[in-house]
Structures are given as C-alpha cells and as structure tokens.
XYZ file of N, CA, C and O in Angstrom:
868
model
N -8.918 -0.989 -1.365
C -10.546 -1.137 -0.573
C -10.965 -0.726 0.919
O -11.654 0.128 1.117
N -10.858 -1.567 1.060
C -11.603 -2.035 2.331
C -10.702 -1.169 3.124
O -11.228 -0.271 4.416
N -9.834 -1.133 3.264
C -9.446 -0.542 4.462
C -9.279 1.650 4.446
O -9.858 2.156 4.592
N -9.456 2.185 2.519
C -10.342 3.213 2.822
C -11.662 3.451 2.861
O -11.864 4.673 4.014
N -12.278 1.863 2.715
C -13.549 2.599 3.393
C -14.053 2.809 5.048
O -14.635 3.026 5.515
N -12.968 2.461 5.606
C -13.062 1.599 6.981
C -12.804 3.383 7.465
O -13.688 3.489 8.744
N -11.222 3.272 6.581
C -11.225 4.469 7.186
C -12.508 5.895 7.865
O -12.434 6.611 7.781
N -13.165 6.675 6.092
C -13.307 6.823 6.178
C -15.424 6.475 7.167
O -15.804 7.738 6.790
N -15.623 4.960 6.930
C -16.992 4.720 8.379
C -16.518 5.285 9.508
O -16.676 5.703 10.379
N -14.956 5.231 9.841
C -14.974 6.013 11.494
C -14.933 7.183 11.349
O -14.812 7.846 12.128
N -14.744 8.061 10.391
C -15.038 9.624 9.916
C -15.867 9.716 9.684
O -16.501 10.975 10.954
N -16.519 9.470 8.585
C -18.519 9.736 8.999
C -18.919 8.740 10.222
O -20.244 9.770 10.876
N -18.869 8.426 11.100
C -19.538 7.721 12.147
C -19.033 9.399 13.234
O -19.909 9.145 14.947
N -18.133 9.622 13.515
C -17.193 10.765 14.389
C -18.466 12.378 14.574
O -18.645 12.569 15.001
N -18.016 12.319 12.313
C -19.135 13.370 12.125
C -20.598 13.919 12.603
O -20.650 14.458 12.682
N -20.760 12.341 12.163
C -22.522 12.469 12.599
C -23.302 12.856 14.004
O -23.513 13.256 14.371
N -22.066 11.748 14.667
C -22.082 12.120 16.366
C -22.255 13.243 16.612
O -23.050 13.666 17.565
N -21.095 13.956 16.167
C -20.735 15.009 16.417
C -21.758 16.478 16.220
O -21.838 16.930 16.770
N -22.276 16.317 15.163
C -23.332 16.894 14.256
C -24.303 16.832 15.307
O -25.438 17.897 15.293
N -24.415 15.338 16.082
C -26.325 15.203 16.715
C -25.513 15.151 18.338
O -26.678 16.606 18.003
N -24.760 15.496 18.272
C -24.532 15.795 20.194
C -24.348 17.517 20.447
O -24.636 18.431 21.428
N -23.819 18.410 19.119
C -23.358 19.193 19.512
C -24.288 19.892 19.184
O -23.782 21.785 18.617
N -25.214 19.976 18.015
C -25.793 20.771 17.073
C -26.950 21.663 18.486
O -27.494 20.994 19.361
N -26.409 23.142 18.103
C -27.753 23.905 18.557
C -26.225 24.129 20.150
O -26.848 25.948 20.784
N -25.382 24.017 19.807
C -24.171 24.576 21.276
C -23.245 24.956 20.928
O -23.078 25.813 19.272
N -22.772 25.779 21.712
C -21.414 27.329 20.757
C -20.472 26.502 20.325
O -20.139 27.410 19.396
N -19.760 25.551 20.549
C -18.992 24.527 19.968
C -19.207 24.230 18.559
O -18.233 23.816 18.108
N -20.560 24.092 18.892
C -21.183 23.337 16.916
C -20.491 23.737 16.031
O -19.853 22.391 14.932
N -20.562 25.471 15.665
C -19.819 25.678 14.233
C -18.010 25.053 14.308
O -17.162 24.814 13.118
N -16.956 25.222 15.246
C -15.764 24.918 14.994
C -16.230 23.899 15.347
O -14.860 23.399 14.218
N -16.618 22.572 15.645
C -16.048 21.630 15.398
C -16.553 21.316 14.264
O -15.864 20.213 13.792
N -17.522 21.814 13.506
C -18.140 20.996 12.266
C -17.144 21.566 11.153
O -16.434 21.197 9.837
N -16.520 23.104 11.174
C -15.440 23.018 10.554
C -14.494 22.470 10.744
O -13.195 22.367 9.428
N -13.442 21.917 12.129
C -12.359 21.368 11.993
C -13.115 19.710 11.618
O -11.666 18.900 10.998
N -13.789 19.463 11.768
C -14.302 17.965 10.899
C -13.976 17.871 9.592
O -13.309 16.956 8.670
N -14.502 18.599 8.413
C -14.573 19.564 7.474
C -13.075 19.481 6.647
O -12.528 18.830 6.100
N -11.978 20.017 8.172
C -10.613 20.323 7.524
C -10.043 18.993 7.596
O -9.438 18.744 6.585
N -10.537 17.876 8.561
C -9.687 16.451 8.930
C -10.269 15.574 7.828
O -9.524 15.601 7.329
N -11.590 15.978 7.154
C -12.020 15.453 5.400
C -11.625 15.529 4.332
O -11.298 14.846 3.661
N -11.061 17.078 4.387
C -10.179 17.039 3.114
C -8.614 17.182 2.982
O -8.938 16.702 2.565
N -8.407 16.813 4.299
C -6.970 16.190 4.374
C -7.700 14.502 4.012
O -5.802 14.576 3.307
N -7.908 13.902 5.088
C -8.283 12.720 4.644
C -8.417 12.506 2.521
O -8.311 11.662 2.568
N -9.454 13.223 1.941
C -9.595 12.885 0.616
C -8.128 13.215 0.241
O -7.540 12.234 -0.824
N -7.290 14.029 0.890
C -5.819 13.894 -0.138
C -5.031 13.115 0.217
O -4.459 12.540 -0.917
N -4.613 12.425 1.400
C -4.968 11.095 1.613
C -4.625 9.577 0.833
O -3.994 9.361 0.928
N -6.125 10.408 0.971
C -6.428 8.931 0.187
C -6.366 8.936 -1.474
O -6.474 7.968 -2.154
N -6.102 9.989 -2.096
C -6.419 10.009 -3.429
C -4.407 9.936 -3.657
O -4.092 9.422 -4.612
N -3.694 10.991 -2.451
C -2.305 10.127 -3.097
C -1.862 8.645 -3.158
O -1.682 7.591 -3.365
N -2.698 7.629 -1.948
C -2.905 6.134 -1.671
C -3.154 5.947 -2.837
O -2.196 4.132 -3.602
N -4.367 5.675 -3.640
C -4.086 5.036 -4.538
C -3.745 5.273 -5.814
O -3.708 4.725 -6.770
N -2.894 6.733 -5.778
C -1.698 6.549 -6.557
C -0.630 6.359 -6.468
O 0.544 6.090 -7.201
N -0.260 5.599 -5.678
C 1.186 5.586 -4.863
C 1.250 3.731 -5.798
O 0.110 3.379 -5.315
N 2.195 3.269 -5.835
C 2.575 1.771 -5.924
C 2.414 1.494 -4.852
O 2.932 1.811 -3.270
N 1.629 -0.143 -4.604
C 1.578 -0.973 -3.606
C 2.805 -1.096 -2.288
O 3.443 -1.550 -3.317
N 2.445 -1.464 -1.429
C 3.578 -2.045 -0.995
C 5.056 -0.945 -0.554
O 5.978 -2.010 0.544
N 5.183 0.217 -0.717
C 5.725 0.901 -0.314
C 5.554 2.273 -0.009
O 4.753 2.701 -0.267
N 6.627 2.731 1.346
C 6.573 3.533 1.894
C 6.810 4.610 0.875
O 7.373 5.100 0.092
N 5.682 5.915 1.752
C 5.353 6.892 0.798
C 6.829 7.791 1.050
O 7.211 8.709 -0.664
N 7.542 7.853 1.309
C 8.244 9.273 1.924
C 9.245 8.836 3.223
O 8.886 7.957 4.216
N 10.496 9.055 3.318
C 11.133 9.201 4.320
C 11.140 10.087 4.896
O 10.173 11.514 4.892
N 11.242 9.992 7.075
C 10.761 10.533 7.685
C 11.367 12.067 7.912
O 10.957 13.168 7.907
N 12.816 12.595 6.904
C 13.226 14.136 6.258
C 12.310 14.917 5.169
O 13.107 15.603 4.437
N 11.885 13.909 4.073
C 10.597 14.458 3.232
C 9.632 15.158 3.496
O 9.460 16.029 3.017
N 9.657 15.563 4.624
C 8.457 16.588 4.646
C 6.621 16.676 5.140
O 6.530 16.415 6.028
N 6.252 16.564 3.685
C 4.889 16.614 3.618
C 4.603 15.672 4.396
O 3.100 16.060 4.267
N 4.366 14.521 4.538
C 3.609 13.659 4.758
C 3.747 14.295 6.290
O 2.886 13.372 7.292
N 5.004 14.029 6.979
C 5.052 13.901 8.415
C 4.011 15.248 8.692
O 3.474 15.841 9.302
N 3.728 16.804 7.312
C 3.070 17.673 7.670
C 1.890 17.915 7.515
O 1.109 17.176 8.963
N 1.060 16.561 7.087
C -0.015 15.746 6.940
C -0.710 15.054 8.222
O -1.636 15.709 8.600
N 0.700 14.688 9.099
C 0.595 13.984 9.958
C 0.407 14.517 11.023
O -0.945 14.770 12.259
N 0.967 15.864 10.997
C 0.954 16.764 11.798
C -0.482 17.719 12.562
O -0.845 17.945 12.922
N -1.006 18.468 10.958
C -1.697 19.173 10.965
C -2.863 17.739 11.121
O -3.757 18.755 12.323
N -2.979 17.013 10.983
C -4.332 16.060 11.540
C -4.302 15.938 13.009
O -5.139 16.178 13.724
N -3.394 15.542 13.647
C -3.215 15.572 14.800
C -4.187 16.800 15.437
O -4.405 16.747 16.902
N -3.749 17.704 15.280
C -3.139 19.059 15.569
C -5.049 19.310 15.255
O -5.773 19.806 16.132
N -5.775 19.162 14.273
C -7.066 18.951 14.257
C -7.917 17.933 15.158
O -8.770 18.809 16.195
N -7.171 16.505 15.510
C -8.109 15.947 16.585
C -7.319 16.630 17.475
O -9.136 16.755 19.423
N -6.303 17.241 18.192
C -6.816 18.100 19.748
C -7.463 19.269 19.574
O -7.801 19.104 21.174
N -7.728 19.544 18.759
C -8.395 21.144 19.034
C -9.833 20.236 19.051
O -10.972 20.860 20.410
N -10.556 19.323 18.617
C -11.621 18.633 18.708
C -11.665 18.734 19.732
O -12.421 18.870 20.982
N -10.610 17.856 20.845
C -11.175 17.547 21.983
C -11.000 18.334 23.105
O -10.993 18.489 23.790
N -10.265 19.819 23.315
C -9.403 20.977 23.326
C -11.160 21.557 24.398
O -11.775 22.103 24.494
N -12.138 21.917 22.036
C -13.630 22.615 22.439
C -13.907 22.128 22.689
O -15.278 22.408 22.439
N -14.777 20.860 22.420
C -15.018 20.212 23.093
C -15.004 19.060 24.617
O -14.545 18.976 25.284
N -16.353 18.075 25.058
C -16.328 17.920 26.004
C -16.550 16.606 25.843
O -16.812 15.520 27.117
N -16.749 15.888 24.303
C -16.853 14.481 24.351
C -15.671 14.154 23.684
O -15.572 13.810 22.029
N -14.567 13.444 24.153
C -13.395 12.985 24.359
C -13.965 11.407 24.444
O -13.037 10.748 23.275
N -15.318 10.946 24.258
C -15.210 9.338 23.908
C -15.507 9.019 22.870
O -14.651 8.344 22.318
N -15.032 10.200 21.922
C -15.457 9.693 19.914
C -14.386 10.373 19.466
O -13.690 9.856 18.463
N -13.967 11.188 19.568
C -13.186 12.400 18.733
C -12.033 12.022 18.808
O -10.800 12.376 17.928
N -11.635 10.865 20.242
C -10.616 10.655 20.605
C -10.385 9.433 19.163
O -9.309 8.784 18.044
N -11.438 8.875 17.775
C -11.054 8.081 17.466
C -10.436 8.592 16.215
O -9.732 7.123 15.581
N -10.654 9.968 15.749
C -9.843 10.016 15.406
C -8.599 9.613 14.282
O -7.634 10.062 13.684
N -7.853 9.566 15.440
C -6.019 9.077 16.399
C -6.476 8.012 15.082
O -5.003 7.536 14.418
N -7.549 7.157 15.466
C -6.900 5.796 14.295
C -6.292 5.434 13.068
O -5.830 5.130 12.399
N -6.770 6.507 11.944
C -6.793 6.558 10.421
C -5.869 7.433 10.232
O -4.159 6.572 9.584
N -4.900 8.208 11.404
C -3.386 8.899 11.440
C -3.085 7.203 11.899
O -1.834 7.018 11.292
N -2.901 6.388 12.823
C -2.309 5.524 12.697
C -1.939 4.982 11.752
O 0.047 4.087 11.213
N -3.119 4.494 10.520
C -3.271 3.851 9.530
C -1.832 5.248 8.577
O -1.098 3.802 7.863
N -2.055 5.738 8.814
C -1.464 6.466 7.497
C 0.318 6.434 8.079
O 1.335 6.582 7.122
N 0.396 6.622 9.036
C 1.571 6.953 9.644
C 2.316 5.608 9.200
O 3.872 5.930 8.929
N 2.676 4.217 9.533
C 2.465 3.309 8.975
C 3.397 3.119 7.465
O 3.802 2.738 6.786
N 2.181 3.387 6.536
C 1.622 3.859 5.290
C 2.776 4.335 4.335
O 3.699 4.315 3.494
N 3.049 5.716 5.364
C 4.064 6.771 5.539
C 4.876 6.592 5.134
O 6.098 6.652 4.002
N 5.678 6.336 6.123
C 6.600 6.018 6.607
C 7.657 4.340 7.029
O 8.586 4.472 6.937
N 6.643 3.466 6.439
C 7.170 2.170 7.062
C 7.011 2.389 8.234
O 6.278 2.141 9.575
N 8.023 0.689 9.445
C 6.859 0.463 10.293
C 8.061 1.568 11.508
O 7.005 1.577 12.391
N 9.684 1.315 11.519
C 10.444 2.247 12.569
C 9.606 3.564 12.736
O 9.070 4.031 13.756
N 9.612 4.550 11.967
C 9.076 5.157 12.060
C 7.470 5.372 12.227
O 6.803 6.275 12.868
N 7.095 4.572 11.668
C 5.589 5.131 11.642
C 5.126 4.499 13.406
O 4.184 5.354 13.923
N 5.418 3.091 14.136
C 5.891 3.118 14.741
C 5.339 3.997 16.069
O 4.894 4.506 17.135
N 6.922 5.077 15.594
C 6.991 5.865 16.602
C 6.635 7.448 16.257
O 6.448 7.808 17.314
N 5.716 7.312 15.168
C 4.530 8.599 15.258
C 3.559 7.789 16.050
O 3.023 9.214 16.599
N 3.055 6.557 15.585
C 1.860 6.439 16.613
C 2.174 6.667 17.848
O 0.893 6.730 19.077
N 3.667 6.165 18.527
C 3.791 6.390 19.544
C 3.549 7.498 20.173
O 2.923 8.763 21.281
N 4.004 8.671 19.561
C 3.833 10.954 20.281
C 2.158 10.444 19.844
O 1.927 11.643 20.401
N 1.703 10.241 19.023
C 0.540 11.058 18.958
C -0.540 9.895 20.612
O -1.475 10.374 20.689
N -0.388 9.220 20.313
C -0.487 8.265 21.395
C 0.179 9.227 22.993
O -0.749 9.023 24.270
N 1.090 10.054 23.542
C 1.363 10.200 24.147
C 0.270 11.960 24.536
O 0.051 12.487 24.746
N 0.588 12.512 23.080
C -0.060 13.971 22.700
C -1.932 13.693 22.821
O -1.972 14.078 23.658
N -2.517 12.467 22.525
C -4.103 11.944 23.091
C -3.833 12.228 24.922
O -4.847 12.676 24.940
N -2.855 11.123 26.067
C -3.371 11.168 27.396
C -2.956 12.373 28.027
O -3.680 12.195 28.744
N -1.877 13.171 27.145
C -2.188 14.725 27.405
C -3.041 15.475 27.426
O -3.473 16.392 28.339
N -3.404 15.544 26.623
C -4.780 16.517 25.860
C -5.908 15.962 27.004
O -6.418 16.144 27.881
N -5.877 14.436 26.824
C -7.014 13.665 28.285
C -6.925 13.986 29.366
O -7.352 13.744 30.285
N -5.943 13.733 30.029
C -5.702 14.294 30.703
C -7.001 15.838 31.590
O -6.621 16.030 32.619
N -7.085 16.644 31.009
C -7.726 17.881 31.606
C -8.610 17.789 31.080
O -10.254 18.995 30.925
N -9.525 16.193 30.980
C -11.209 15.979 30.891
C -12.140 16.521 31.535
O -11.748 16.088 32.362
N -12.937 16.578 31.020
C -13.846 17.637 32.719
C -14.544 15.986 33.670
O -15.136 16.311 34.786
N -14.665 15.013 32.692
C -14.501 14.083 34.110
C -13.183 13.136 34.955
O -13.648 12.633 35.925
N -12.165 13.880 34.857
C -11.496 13.638 36.047
C -9.971 12.849 35.072
O -10.249 12.098 33.695
N -9.019 12.859 35.576
C -7.844 12.456 35.053
C -7.614 11.132 34.692
O -7.173 10.466 34.014
N -8.480 9.756 35.550
C -8.975 8.685 35.436
C -9.641 8.181 34.436
O -8.939 7.474 33.667
N -10.430 8.837 34.129
C -11.024 8.389 32.874
C -10.173 8.987 31.532
O -9.707 8.923 30.397
N -9.231 10.212 31.123
C -8.638 10.673 30.751
C -7.422 9.720 30.104
O -6.812 9.421 29.313
N -7.026 9.158 31.319
C -5.752 8.276 31.190
C -6.825 7.040 31.362
O -5.559 6.483 30.019
N -7.422 6.422 31.306
C -8.072 5.153 30.709
C -8.498 5.823 29.112
O -8.483 4.537 28.474
N -9.271 6.392 28.532
C -9.223 6.276 27.242
C -8.277 6.831 25.773
O -8.344 6.177 25.477
N -6.660 7.544 27.432
C -5.913 7.307 26.618
C -5.289 6.103 26.195
O -4.989 6.072 25.185
N -5.494 5.296 27.284
C -4.715 4.441 27.240
C -5.550 3.229 25.633
O -5.054 2.731 25.276
N -6.795 3.712 25.922
C -7.534 2.576 25.176
C -8.131 2.954 23.938
O -6.927 2.330 22.552
N -7.191 4.795 23.013
C -7.002 4.688 21.974
C -5.862 3.995 21.716
O -5.598 4.240 20.555
N -4.471 4.370 22.743
C -3.369 4.548 22.345
C -3.393 2.523 21.629
O -2.157 2.343 20.913
N -4.226 2.043 22.406
C -4.122 0.196 21.996
C -4.289 0.369 20.958
O -3.471 -0.672 19.614
N -5.742 0.710 20.610
C -5.660 0.923 18.773
C -4.970 1.336 17.911
O -5.551 0.791 17.068
N -4.819 2.349 18.445
C -3.987 2.922 17.236
C -2.872 2.066 16.704
O -2.431 1.935 15.893
N -2.357 0.959 17.905
C -1.163 0.691 17.938
C -1.583 -0.887 17.419
O -0.905 -1.484 16.461
N -2.678 -1.243 17.957
C -3.201 -2.472 16.409
C -3.218 -2.194 15.463
O -3.086 -3.523 14.584
N -4.670 -0.899 14.860
C -4.227 -1.120 13.453
C -2.684 -0.475 12.409
O -3.099 -1.030 11.850
N -2.075 0.026 13.392
C -0.623 -0.092 13.194
C 0.178 -0.812 12.620
O 0.705 -1.126 11.303
N -0.324 -2.043 13.204
C 0.131 -2.853 13.568
C -0.167 -4.045 11.877
O -0.042 -4.229 10.711
N -1.725 -3.592 11.792
C -2.601 -4.283 11.097
C -2.584 -3.176 9.681
O -2.169 -4.178 8.469
N -2.419 -1.954 9.516
C -1.402 -1.847 8.161
C -0.239 -1.998 7.943
O 0.135 -2.404 7.131
N 0.822 -2.558 8.504
C 1.861 -2.886 8.199
C 1.962 -4.129 8.232
O 2.655 -4.731 6.526
N 0.913 -5.732 8.695
C 0.703 -6.699 7.618
C 0.381 -6.435 6.340
O 0.467 -7.152 5.424
N -0.967 -5.522 6.500
C -1.019 -5.005 4.779
C -0.400 -5.117 4.081
O -0.465 -5.471 2.248
N 0.136 -3.607 4.478
C 1.380 -3.747 3.498
C 2.524 -4.955 2.996
O 2.809 -5.037 2.153
N 3.053 -6.079 3.789
C 3.720 -6.377 3.701
C 3.130 -6.757 2.654
O 3.525 -7.831 1.457
N 1.844 -7.706 3.123
C 1.105 -8.075 1.806
C 0.991 -8.094 0.214
O 0.837 -8.334 -0.551
N 0.809 -6.268 0.495
C 0.628 -5.485 -1.412
C 2.070 -5.855 -0.867
O 2.629 -6.197 -2.828
N 2.714 -6.000 -0.947
C 4.410 -6.435 -1.570
C 4.410 -7.724 -1.899
O 5.201 -7.448 -3.049
N 4.573 -7.928 -0.805
C 4.334 -9.321 -1.635
C 3.491 -10.082 -3.165
O 3.639 -10.425 -3.513
N 2.743 -9.116 -2.903
C 1.272 -9.597 -4.356
C 2.119 -8.918 -5.469
O 2.550 -9.183 -6.122
N 2.410 -8.176 -5.523
C 3.098 -7.262 -6.200
C 4.633 -7.289 -7.013
O 4.969 -7.406 -7.611
N 5.428 -8.313 -5.443
C 6.827 -8.867 -6.263
C 6.059 -10.098 -6.664
O 6.796 -10.753 -7.901
N 5.147 -10.788 -6.449
C 4.887 -12.418 -7.432
C 4.302 -11.837 -8.611
O 4.619 -11.993 -9.604
N 3.642 -11.028 -8.424
C 3.322 -10.530 -10.352
C 4.619 -9.766 -10.887
O 4.452 -10.379 -12.103
N 5.186 -9.045 -10.599
C 6.712 -8.836 -11.077
C 7.264 -10.729 -11.924
O 7.950 -10.155 -12.818
N 7.816 -10.627 -10.726
C 8.242 -12.730 -10.759
C 7.617 -12.907 -12.351
O 8.149 -13.481 -12.647
N 6.108 -13.152 -12.262
C 5.401 -13.230 -13.155
C 5.435 -13.370 -13.982
O 5.495 -13.706 -15.523
N 5.237 -11.789 -14.349
C 5.712 -11.055 -15.686
C 6.799 -11.280 -16.250
O 6.818 -11.608 -17.396
N 8.421 -11.677 -15.438
C 9.751 -12.090 -15.891
C 9.212 -13.767 -15.944
O 10.559 -13.867 -17.437
N 8.825 -14.464 -15.683
C 9.412 -15.601 -16.015
C 8.031 -15.773 -17.284
O 8.011 -16.574 -18.175
N 6.900 -15.402 -17.842
C 6.334 -15.052 -18.810
C 7.397 -14.501 -20.265
O 7.661 -15.142 -20.596
N 8.188 -13.470 -19.732
C 8.790 -13.429 -20.617
C 10.027 -14.209 -20.858
O 10.518 -14.186 -21.770
N 10.374 -15.127 -19.773
C 11.402 -15.844 -19.956
C 10.698 -16.963 -20.385
O 11.951 -17.480 -21.639
N 9.965 -17.396 -20.530
C 9.031 -18.748 -20.897
C 9.112 -18.339 -22.339
O 8.904 -19.399 -23.724
N 8.654 -17.165 -23.058
C 8.206 -16.319 -24.577
C 9.886 -17.058 -24.993
O 9.905 -16.874 -26.505
N 10.854 -16.021 -24.775
C 12.097 -16.330 -24.758
C 12.023 -17.832 -24.663
O 13.086 -18.152 -26.152
N 12.113 -18.919 -24.345
C 12.535 -20.492 -23.957
C 11.518 -20.572 -25.343
O 12.577 -21.769 -26.116
N 11.156 -20.079 -25.762
C 9.785 -20.545 -26.693
C 10.635 -20.574 -27.977
O 10.790 -21.304 -28.845
N 10.605 -19.387 -28.049
C 11.425 -18.813 -29.270
C 13.524 -19.703 -29.600
O 13.135 -19.926 -30.625
N 13.575 -19.372 -28.627
C 15.096 -20.325 -28.513
C 14.374 -21.277 -28.684
O 15.084 -22.732 -29.805
N 13.946 -22.464 -28.781
C 13.360 -23.950 -28.595
C 13.149 -24.050 -30.560
O 13.173 -24.938 -31.418
N 11.867 -23.053 -31.164
C 11.951 -23.035 -32.839
C 13.237 -22.920 -33.828
O 13.254 -23.485 -34.427
N 13.817 -22.085 -32.710
C 15.285 -21.690 -33.526
C 15.738 -23.280 -33.458
O 16.826 -23.582 -34.341
N 15.713 -23.626 -32.435
C 16.546 -25.250 -32.564
C 16.254 -26.430 -33.420
O 17.148 -26.615 -33.979
N 14.752 -26.431 -33.851
C 14.379 -27.103 -34.118
C 14.488 -26.522 -35.497
O 14.316 -28.267 -36.652
N 14.392 -25.687 -35.844
C 14.546 -25.184 -37.068
C 15.801 -25.622 -37.484
O 16.139 -25.677 -38.727
N 16.980 -24.887 -37.041
C 18.201 -25.526 -37.240
C 18.289 -27.029 -37.681
O 19.225 -27.263 -38.379
N 17.738 -27.780 -36.163
C 18.131 -29.396 -36.136
C 17.663 -30.210 -37.804
O 17.882 -31.008 -38.413
N 16.356 -29.294 -38.449
C 15.841 -29.267 -40.121
C 17.013 -28.893 -41.303
O 16.885 -29.904 -41.789
N 17.836 -26.958 -40.582
C 18.022 -27.711 -41.404
C 19.891 -28.528 -41.917
O 19.842 -28.819 -42.697
N 20.217 -28.778 -40.605
C 21.213 -30.108 -40.567
C 20.398 -31.100 -41.016
O 21.967 -31.896 -42.169
N 19.501 -31.661 -41.168
C 19.260 -32.636 -41.764
C 19.740 -32.652 -43.192
O 19.768 -33.290 -43.705
N 18.263 -31.956 -43.774
C 18.626 -31.602 -44.821
C 20.072 -31.446 -45.314
O 19.762 -32.270 -46.589
N 20.668 -30.970 -44.676
C 22.004 -30.385 -45.729
C 22.550 -32.374 -45.077
O 23.339 -32.086 -46.391
N 22.522 -32.436 -44.108
C 23.333 -34.069 -44.137
C 23.174 -34.727 -45.431
O 23.048 -36.185 -45.562
N 21.425 -34.910 -45.413
C 20.747 -35.881 -46.879
C 21.321 -35.259 -48.361
O 21.781 -35.683 -48.929
N 21.609 -34.168 -48.513
C 22.040 -33.992 -49.836
C 23.845 -33.706 -49.928
O 24.228 -34.582 -50.695
N 24.176 -34.349 -48.678
C 25.720 -34.302 -49.256
C 25.636 -35.876 -48.838
O 27.157 -36.651 -49.750
N 25.007 -36.977 -48.280
C 24.669 -38.256 -48.501
C 24.534 -38.490 -50.282
O 24.790 -39.539 -50.850
N 23.453 -38.010 -50.413
C 22.980 -37.995 -51.988
C 23.605 -37.547 -52.955
O 24.007 -38.209 -53.804
N 24.377 -36.868 -52.392
C 25.873 -36.325 -53.780
C 26.858 -36.847 -53.971
O 27.399 -37.521 -54.713
N 27.499 -38.057 -51.878
C 28.481 -38.135 -52.522
C 28.099 -39.784 -53.467
O 29.075 -40.581 -54.350
N 26.563 -40.277 -53.051
C 26.498 -41.689 -53.877
C 26.006 -41.182 -55.723
O 26.786 -42.259 -56.179
N 25.096 -40.121 -55.585
C 25.438 -40.244 -56.682
C 27.249 -39.957 -57.511
O 26.899 -40.365 -58.597
N 28.097 -39.569 -56.203
C 29.450 -39.298 -57.194
C 29.857 -40.579 -57.382
O 31.131 -41.069 -58.641
N 29.905 -41.314 -56.402
C 30.119 -42.975 -56.458
C 29.678 -43.392 -57.367
O 30.422 -44.163 -58.011
N 28.165 -43.870 -57.545
C 27.975 -44.773 -59.007
C 28.243 -43.879 -60.521
O 28.673 -44.656 -61.180
N 28.259 -42.160 -61.078
C 28.951 -42.007 -61.823
C 31.484 -43.290 -61.568
O 30.829 -43.194 -63.163
N 31.319 -42.458 -61.047
C 33.229 -42.624 -60.965
C 32.849 -44.057 -60.909
O 33.863 -44.440 -61.748
N 31.899 -44.762 -60.812
C 32.100 -46.704 -61.170
C 32.029 -46.680 -62.635
O 32.464 -48.130 -63.465
N 30.819 -46.038 -62.474
C 30.019 -46.213 -64.470
C 31.721 -46.212 -65.544
O 31.235 -46.562 -66.188
N 31.984 -44.889 -64.723
C 33.720 -44.463 -65.780
C 34.469 -45.497 -66.047
O 34.914 -45.941 -66.345
N 34.933 -46.356 -64.403
C 35.284 -47.595 -64.056
C 35.348 -48.653 -65.663
O 35.996 -48.921 -66.150
N 34.116 -48.643 -65.385
C 33.411 -49.998 -65.773
C 33.722 -49.190 -66.988
O 34.128 -50.688 -68.609
C-alpha cells in the first residue's frame, strides 16, 4: 500500500506541476495527453500488482507484456522530455518504472532495465536547452534515484516473499498440529481399550480359576 501510494504521489506531483507551469503554452495539451496516458498505464500496472501473489516476479524477460508496458511508459517520458523544456521534474517519472522493472522481472533483468532507462534518460537530456552538462548532471541524478528505488523494490520483494513463506509454513504447522492431535486422541482411545481388554481377561481368568477350584473341592 505504501509503495503504491508513493508511486501515485510522484505521478500526481509531476502532473500538477506540469499543469501549472505549462498552462497557456503551446505544449500544454500534448503534455497533458501524455501525462494522462502515463496515468492510465500506471493504473493498469497497479491493478495487475494487486492481483498478483506478492514476492514473485510477474513475468520472464521473453514473455512480452510487462516489457511492452515498461517501453511504452519510457516512451511517454522521453516524449515529455522532448516536447517540454522542464526536464527537472518530468525525468522523475522514470522512478516508478524502476520499481515496476524489479517487480515484474526480479533483480537481474530488472536492474538491466533500469540501466537501459538511465542511458535513455541521459541521452535525451543531452539535448537540454540548459546545456549538456546540465543534462548529464540531471541524468546522473535520476539514474541514481532509479537504482536506489530499484534496490528498495528488491528489498520489499524479498520481505514479501519471506512473509508469504512464513504464512505458508504456519498453515502447514497448523495442519500438522491438528493431525498430531488426532493421532494423540486415537492413541489415548487405543490405550483405554487395551486396558479394558486386560481387565476383562484378568477377571475372566480369575473367575475361571475360582470355578475350577470349587469343582475340585
């Protein structure tokens, strides 16, 4: 829940600032359309995450749909950076993609995706109106944040997997405990039955000996 709320807060902050600073400019409508597309894709990814078992990657690198989602979102971010001169905050939309890359594919391919995002981001920011040095610095900044959030997603994924494993182990232990209780009840019943049979045999033998002694007398 906190991870989802954080992602949507990042998106909301970028969207609100984009609306404020670009209102009345020629790029306003294209930027709002791209931000709306980004939000719809983010909503779809959020829905898929909530339907999926925690702690497990959603897809393998060759299975397509998750990779297509990340590429679409990256394309939206690149277009936002190209048609707008406000690179300082649109580049922040790469951060949710870094979280999704690790969640979708796990650590190895997820961090490869983050590295590709970083290279694409630095390449686009080289054409910044402020200058190449500014683009390089901003690209390095957001690349570092992307790897940082990717590491956070990895830790969260490990914690969720451990919690899910602990829950399954607890359920298995409860089943085993109930089985042991059933075996203990059966053992108790069997012991009572054996003791009853022993008393019955003892009484039978005692009565038989008494009758035999009386017959001899």
